[in-house]
XYZ file of C-alpha atoms in Angstrom:
415
model
C 53.956 37.906 6.444
C 51.655 40.870 5.935
C 49.516 40.435 9.050
C 50.038 40.121 12.788
C 48.955 37.958 15.713
C 46.262 39.123 18.118
C 44.823 37.617 21.312
C 41.340 36.100 21.485
C 39.451 35.259 24.642
C 38.204 31.687 24.751
C 34.751 30.839 26.018
C 36.253 29.343 29.175
C 38.029 32.574 30.096
C 41.513 31.913 28.693
C 43.320 33.464 25.734
C 44.837 32.143 22.521
C 46.486 33.670 19.480
C 45.150 34.172 15.961
C 46.829 35.524 12.853
C 45.039 38.620 11.537
C 45.339 39.689 7.886
C 43.597 42.828 6.629
C 42.830 44.051 3.115
C 45.477 46.468 1.850
C 43.872 49.920 1.866
C 46.339 51.167 -0.767
C 45.060 48.518 -3.196
C 41.498 47.795 -2.113
C 40.633 51.346 -1.030
C 39.912 50.197 2.528
C 41.260 47.833 5.166
C 37.703 46.824 6.019
C 35.606 43.987 4.671
C 33.569 40.900 5.510
C 35.113 38.500 8.009
C 36.671 35.138 7.242
C 37.886 32.615 9.804
C 40.614 30.396 8.336
C 40.909 27.003 10.056
C 44.341 25.409 9.972
C 45.563 22.033 8.818
C 47.181 19.650 11.307
C 50.453 21.571 10.974
C 49.351 24.630 12.933
C 49.230 28.240 11.829
C 52.428 27.840 9.836
C 53.806 29.875 6.946
C 51.412 28.228 4.472
C 48.333 29.105 6.512
C 49.551 32.665 7.031
C 50.148 32.969 3.289
C 46.601 31.724 2.643
C 45.284 34.316 5.091
C 47.189 37.047 3.281
C 45.779 35.890 -0.053
C 42.212 35.871 1.244
C 42.828 39.375 2.594
C 43.757 40.403 -0.957
C 40.307 39.163 -1.966
C 38.819 41.756 0.388
C 38.336 39.788 3.610
C 39.349 40.509 7.192
C 40.917 37.144 8.014
C 41.554 35.484 11.372
C 43.459 32.189 11.487
C 43.237 30.907 15.087
C 45.857 28.709 16.743
C 43.583 25.729 17.315
C 46.275 23.588 18.975
C 46.821 26.104 21.790
C 45.180 23.840 24.360
C 47.812 21.187 23.591
C 50.745 23.539 23.012
C 50.533 27.204 21.932
C 52.265 28.449 18.806
C 52.843 25.145 17.017
C 54.200 25.609 13.477
C 55.223 22.460 11.642
C 56.799 21.876 8.255
C 56.072 18.950 5.932
C 59.172 16.905 6.705
C 58.742 13.319 8.010
C 59.237 14.637 11.528
C 56.664 17.345 10.961
C 54.140 14.807 9.688
C 54.723 12.526 12.667
C 54.203 15.352 15.120
C 51.153 16.625 13.229
C 49.377 13.255 13.314
C 50.059 12.941 17.033
C 48.486 16.365 17.579
C 45.519 15.425 15.434
C 44.879 12.271 17.428
C 44.835 14.200 20.715
C 42.782 17.123 19.393
C 39.362 17.597 20.990
C 36.906 18.443 18.198
C 34.245 19.837 20.511
C 36.675 22.151 22.305
C 38.130 23.101 18.947
C 34.696 24.119 17.740
C 34.262 26.242 20.846
C 37.458 28.049 19.852
C 36.272 28.460 16.267
C 33.055 29.973 17.620
C 35.027 32.332 19.858
C 37.103 33.350 16.811
C 33.940 34.086 14.802
C 32.665 36.257 17.671
C 36.012 38.051 18.039
C 36.149 38.700 14.319
C 32.696 40.286 14.324
C 33.863 42.624 17.095
C 36.842 43.953 15.141
C 36.261 47.474 13.753
C 37.656 46.373 10.377
C 35.034 43.615 10.017
C 32.101 45.016 8.084
C 29.301 42.649 7.138
C 28.993 38.915 7.621
C 31.468 36.225 8.602
C 32.355 33.006 6.807
C 34.648 30.094 7.632
C 37.091 28.294 5.335
C 39.188 25.321 6.433
C 41.588 22.698 5.107
C 42.068 19.065 6.222
C 41.317 19.118 9.982
C 40.242 22.701 9.426
C 37.929 21.484 6.671
C 36.048 19.430 9.226
C 35.857 22.372 11.615
C 34.703 24.669 8.825
C 31.886 22.267 7.939
C 30.754 22.075 11.558
C 30.849 25.850 11.868
C 27.521 26.144 10.043
C 25.832 24.231 12.862
C 27.907 25.268 15.894
C 28.802 28.922 15.293
C 27.105 32.053 13.980
C 28.952 31.890 10.634
C 26.770 32.690 7.620
C 28.641 30.469 5.130
C 31.434 27.887 5.216
C 33.753 26.126 2.780
C 35.507 22.841 3.580
C 38.558 21.634 1.668
C 39.038 17.854 1.922
C 37.679 17.771 5.461
C 38.557 14.618 7.404
C 35.952 12.565 9.252
C 32.899 14.350 7.864
C 31.049 11.036 7.646
C 30.909 11.074 11.450
C 28.744 14.197 11.361
C 26.357 13.624 8.448
C 23.263 13.675 10.657
C 24.306 17.029 12.118
C 25.104 18.446 8.693
C 21.832 17.118 7.256
C 19.849 19.548 9.429
C 19.018 23.198 8.795
C 22.045 25.483 8.525
C 23.629 28.216 6.380
C 25.273 27.430 3.010
C 28.130 24.920 3.062
C 30.501 23.940 0.243
C 32.467 20.689 0.431
C 35.518 20.271 -1.825
C 36.259 16.539 -2.054
C 39.340 14.930 -3.653
C 38.645 11.773 -5.640
C 41.967 10.152 -4.608
C 41.820 11.193 -0.949
C 42.692 8.144 1.179
C 41.171 9.925 4.177
C 37.847 10.065 2.333
C 37.649 6.818 0.333
C 34.845 5.916 -2.032
C 32.502 4.656 0.687
C 32.859 7.943 2.574
C 32.196 9.978 -0.545
C 29.154 7.837 -1.282
C 27.847 8.413 2.255
C 28.289 12.175 1.939
C 26.594 12.193 -1.456
C 23.686 10.061 -0.255
C 23.101 11.984 2.976
C 23.952 15.532 1.888
C 23.760 15.565 -1.896
C 20.137 16.722 -1.967
C 20.476 19.195 0.907
C 19.431 22.648 -0.356
C 22.304 24.378 1.469
C 25.082 21.852 0.837
C 27.090 21.823 -2.383
C 29.516 18.961 -2.993
C 32.291 19.224 -5.560
C 34.487 16.238 -6.393
C 37.843 16.800 -8.106
C 38.938 13.897 -10.355
C 42.593 12.855 -10.132
C 43.077 15.126 -7.106
C 44.434 13.895 -3.784
C 44.205 15.098 -0.216
C 45.837 18.535 0.202
C 45.553 19.286 -3.522
C 45.411 23.026 -2.747
C 48.718 23.106 -0.842
C 52.065 23.335 -2.689
C 53.780 19.975 -2.424
C 53.594 16.426 -3.754
C 49.782 16.436 -4.080
C 49.362 19.952 -5.441
C 46.916 20.060 -8.358
C 46.840 23.454 -10.040
C 43.665 23.008 -12.062
C 41.722 21.640 -9.089
C 43.045 24.422 -6.869
C 42.040 27.151 -9.290
C 38.581 25.714 -9.878
C 37.991 25.166 -6.158
C 39.089 28.723 -5.381
C 36.682 30.110 -7.961
C 33.850 28.121 -6.401
C 34.914 29.178 -2.915
C 34.843 32.838 -3.864
C 31.453 32.364 -5.486
C 29.994 30.865 -2.311
C 31.511 33.491 -0.020
C 30.645 36.493 -2.155
C 27.118 35.292 -2.753
C 26.457 35.359 1.008
C 28.814 37.910 2.605
C 30.514 39.735 -0.279
C 32.568 41.737 -0.978
C 31.489 42.732 -4.456
C 33.755 44.452 -6.964
C 32.990 46.215 -10.244
C 34.998 43.910 -12.501
C 33.507 45.409 -15.659
C 34.683 48.940 -14.862
C 38.119 47.717 -13.854
C 38.499 45.719 -17.077
C 37.329 48.610 -19.217
C 39.798 50.949 -17.497
C 42.547 48.400 -18.103
C 41.635 48.133 -21.801
C 41.523 51.923 -22.140
C 45.131 52.135 -20.961
C 46.040 49.366 -23.427
C 44.361 50.612 -26.582
C 43.232 54.244 -26.191
C 45.334 56.097 -23.611
C 48.318 53.769 -24.107
C 50.102 54.431 -20.813
C 52.058 51.709 -19.044
C 52.322 52.829 -15.407
C 48.575 53.323 -14.768
C 47.922 50.145 -16.766
C 50.103 48.125 -14.387
C 48.346 49.679 -11.393
C 45.110 47.964 -12.454
C 46.815 44.602 -11.768
C 48.050 42.719 -8.713
C 51.723 42.936 -7.767
C 52.688 39.798 -9.704
C 50.203 39.358 -12.560
C 50.537 37.367 -15.734
C 49.159 37.499 -19.268
C 49.143 34.621 -21.748
C 48.034 35.011 -25.349
C 47.371 31.316 -25.875
C 47.915 30.886 -29.670
C 51.316 32.631 -29.685
C 52.364 32.178 -26.016
C 53.158 35.882 -25.751
C 52.692 37.990 -22.635
C 54.589 37.853 -19.360
C 54.749 36.537 -15.816
C 55.398 38.944 -12.972
C 55.373 42.738 -12.826
C 58.800 43.347 -14.361
C 58.435 41.002 -17.341
C 54.845 42.014 -18.048
C 55.609 45.736 -17.878
C 58.458 45.150 -20.369
C 56.091 43.232 -22.644
C 53.418 45.926 -22.518
C 55.903 48.723 -23.094
C 57.879 47.170 -25.947
C 55.622 44.642 -27.625
C 51.953 45.453 -27.007
C 50.623 48.879 -26.017
C 52.652 50.846 -28.535
C 52.671 48.244 -31.304
C 48.968 47.925 -32.056
C 48.004 49.587 -35.353
C 46.351 53.002 -35.019
C 43.001 51.780 -36.351
C 42.751 48.917 -33.822
C 39.151 48.466 -32.719
C 37.445 46.159 -30.220
C 33.791 45.351 -30.925
C 32.052 43.751 -27.919
C 29.829 40.744 -28.607
C 29.052 39.343 -25.143
C 30.238 39.535 -21.554
C 29.900 37.109 -18.656
C 30.876 38.106 -15.112
C 31.364 35.585 -12.320
C 32.639 35.629 -8.761
C 36.303 35.843 -9.745
C 36.381 36.135 -13.529
C 35.101 38.080 -16.479
C 34.794 36.584 -19.956
C 34.599 38.919 -22.929
C 33.693 37.745 -26.423
C 34.600 40.359 -29.002
C 35.856 41.131 -32.470
C 39.433 42.343 -32.678
C 39.872 44.436 -35.801
C 42.926 46.172 -37.298
C 44.800 46.862 -40.489
C 48.229 45.242 -40.428
C 50.179 48.463 -41.048
C 52.610 48.037 -38.129
C 54.277 45.019 -36.508
C 51.904 43.309 -34.077
C 54.424 41.375 -32.009
C 51.967 39.699 -29.672
C 49.667 38.302 -32.382
C 52.048 38.048 -35.356
C 55.562 37.828 -33.889
C 58.274 38.219 -36.508
C 55.821 39.040 -39.321
C 56.396 42.274 -41.236
C 53.349 44.490 -41.893
C 51.281 43.253 -44.834
C 48.763 46.091 -45.092
C 45.969 43.486 -44.933
C 42.740 43.917 -42.964
C 42.168 41.518 -40.072
C 38.907 40.914 -38.210
C 39.063 38.046 -35.770
C 36.759 36.710 -33.028
C 38.639 36.838 -29.719
C 37.864 35.646 -26.194
C 39.440 37.187 -23.089
C 39.204 35.313 -19.791
C 40.233 37.684 -17.020
C 40.664 36.633 -13.407
C 40.629 39.100 -10.525
C 42.009 39.003 -7.009
C 39.966 41.429 -4.980
C 39.775 44.673 -6.932
C 42.758 44.004 -9.219
C 43.396 41.958 -12.357
C 45.357 38.800 -11.608
C 45.695 37.264 -15.040
C 44.435 37.243 -18.622
C 44.052 34.249 -20.935
C 43.407 35.426 -24.505
C 42.211 33.055 -27.258
C 41.735 33.485 -31.003
C 42.001 31.395 -34.192
C 45.540 31.966 -35.437
C 44.885 30.081 -38.672
C 42.189 32.611 -39.562
C 44.593 35.480 -38.897
C 47.237 33.908 -41.161
C 44.663 33.419 -43.907
C 43.646 37.076 -43.681
C 47.203 38.421 -43.977
C 48.019 36.061 -46.859
C 50.489 33.750 -45.088
C 48.244 30.697 -45.237
C 46.462 29.435 -48.336
C 43.079 28.093 -47.184
C 42.572 26.011 -50.311
C 41.773 22.474 -49.283
C 42.166 23.276 -45.585
C 39.390 23.391 -42.949
C 40.104 27.039 -42.107
C 38.332 30.305 -42.860
C 39.382 33.931 -43.028
C 37.380 37.055 -42.298
C 34.217 34.999 -42.741
C 34.547 33.891 -39.109
C 34.073 37.490 -37.988
C 31.188 38.040 -40.367
C 29.447 34.875 -39.152
C 29.849 35.926 -35.516
C 27.995 39.154 -36.254
C 25.303 37.591 -38.441
C 24.219 34.054 -37.631
C 22.106 33.959 -40.801
C 25.200 33.721 -42.978
C 25.803 30.216 -44.370
C 27.077 27.481 -42.072
C 29.114 24.413 -42.990
C 30.707 25.985 -46.053
C 33.947 24.095 -45.393
C 32.209 20.703 -45.458
C 32.366 19.334 -49.030
C 29.767 16.651 -48.291
C 27.321 19.037 -46.612
C 23.780 18.818 -47.916
C 21.101 20.358 -45.725
C 18.179 18.077 -44.981
C 19.985 14.831 -45.730
C 21.785 12.418 -43.469
C 25.031 10.615 -44.354
C 24.800 6.858 -45.022
């Protein structure tokens, strides 16, 4: 637990607790940032919610996760055992939504008053908290809200159909608490609203973003990217991903120093070169990989030629040409292959995800068959593969297309 609990004054003159997580000044450069209220599930502000708050703080937010069950019993923290579920549903059934929204509003106000909160305030919530997050755009001063599989939203469609700040709804296709008729109601009533964005996640169930039986990694990652896009578009913060990535690449290919290279990344990053499954997971393994199999093993004439760059809310995508002469072992691209002295020029795509102002992971793609053709380990005769021509074609679209298709005849159609 990186944060701490603080007291908040309710609107009826009482006090309740909220977990506060701040950006790490040693990593983000400041412990200040936009505010984010994190609304709990039906299990209270437990270890999972506190971990979520810490992760959002790493994204640059000052996060407050209020104890929204305090009026029933302060400090409730439940696990996901059968007993925990039974207790959680009982709490949910006795929870007063209107009073809960008053407490969310008080949390938004308290967050704005913190000296570390600079800029606007958003709300993100899960399950019960997803419902409260959705209602925050109509009942609090929040500038943006994101709801993960909010329960009972169909009861508030008329309220949510009015004028309000931006709202994102993440909806699970298999969620028994939001069956097809509920999803259809939300789509019909809110789908055309200019400030409501609905995302449905196929094959995902309720609580898909929480580790456990229903966890869905792909849905969680996509939803998080969309969440960050919505939040940053309205309240920030904004990071210079391009400069960070270029600094990272300079340490990889030009300066070739490991320690400052690792400092551009989060504490537990990972890198995956998709065609060869090389890289590493976690600081220790990745630092070993960089030191022994990447930074100091790229040939001296290695060159990266940028083609295009796309920058989003959490990711950067670089399209480039990776060029080198195979005069030294290149473990990460050609593991176990002795130097051939051949020239290689290969289109390469790097998908880089960031957490706050640090690199979180890299997914690197290229055509390994083309590399093997270029170093002479794969005979392209009769195979639908090409060598250095792929790089040439990327740089000059006027070069011939369809040269691998024996039945290609421009201007005719097959019968």
